[in-house]
Amino acid sequence: MSFVAEATPGRLDSVLANLSGTPRADVQRAIARGAVLVDGVSRPKSFRLRGGERIEADLEERVEVGPEPGGVPVRYQDDHLAVVAKPAGMVTHPTASRRSGTLVNRLLGMGMPLSEAGGTDRPGIVHRLDAGTSGLLVVAKEDETHRRLTAMLAAREVGREYLALVRGEVAHEAFTVDAPLGRDRARVAVRRGTGVEAVTELEVRERFPGATLLVARPRTGRTHQIRVHLRSVGHPILGDRAYGGGGDDALRFGLSRPFLHAWRLFFPHPVTGDRIEVEEPLPDDLASALERVRSAR
């Protein structure tokens, strides 16, 4: 889609997003590939516009996010929200390059009403799970509930617990990793002094020779937070090849993805105030891997 406009003052990516009605992430991708010109010159996304410049942009038109069959398990729902179990291998929501095969597509296929407060690509989604992580997600069905859940997450009023099988024998029964995180190209890394706050509480659930089953309670919700924090203390999640958890032991236990599962979710209902508490057992692949670990003692 070709787009031409007279600039208003501000950052290039923000101004173009506002003028064109295109999501800012899509605008940034167009700028990165050289498809945006300011007075005939390619500029970075942070370029400061004075106002009055001629902006020319070749913006990709998005394919509508559509419903898909298959559904996902629903563990709790009412008129305001739902708690669903995301399978491993499924992306949570569409992106510019992926318009199908996501949790959102499945929810739409189930006819579930979804809030619009998170944007057109993230209807109902107030928090995410990595594609390789299985387990529980809360989904908002209408906008006011979405806004309240988002505020509750920011205030750390939503309890989330994960099960993680890590390499090595953890020294302490309970410990906390407080290490800021930042992007390192496609991955995330600890960035002390420059990263954003990230805190994960961890507790031993079961010990094995050469491995430990932990309960992880993230107090913040950064991308790849639990995975990077565990790697940073020398105990990567088994099966997590991106963050040091691959290798012979992971293969021996049959792990083809990270042993990370969002098994428990609890919070006061944002509308009624009632306590919502949901647990999700380990899926078959992780349950089988855990049995292999136990039998190897």
Short mmCIF file of C-alpha atoms in Angstrom, two decimals, residues 75 85 134-136 163 261-264 279-284 286-287:
data_model
loop_
_atom_site.label_atom_id
_atom_site.label_comp_id
_atom_site.label_asym_id
_atom_site.label_seq_id
_atom_site.Cartn_x
_atom_site.Cartn_y
_atom_site.Cartn_z
CA ARG A 75 -10.48 -24.51 32.02
CA ALA A 85 -4.64 -24.16 28.01
CA SER A 134 2.50 -25.06 27.23
CA GLY A 135 -0.07 -24.14 29.83
CA LEU A 136 -2.53 -21.60 31.16
CA LEU A 163 7.09 -26.05 36.27
CA HIS A 261 4.78 -25.46 31.61
CA ALA A 262 2.45 -22.77 32.99
CA TRP A 263 0.69 -25.06 35.44
CA ARG A 264 -1.08 -22.70 37.89
CA GLU A 279 -4.25 -25.77 37.58
CA GLU A 280 -3.21 -27.61 34.42
CA PRO A 281 -1.43 -30.99 34.62
CA LEU A 282 1.72 -31.60 32.63
CA PRO A 283 0.99 -32.49 29.00
CA ASP A 284 1.90 -36.00 27.85
CA LEU A 286 6.56 -33.47 29.60
CA ALA A 287 4.94 -36.07 31.86
#
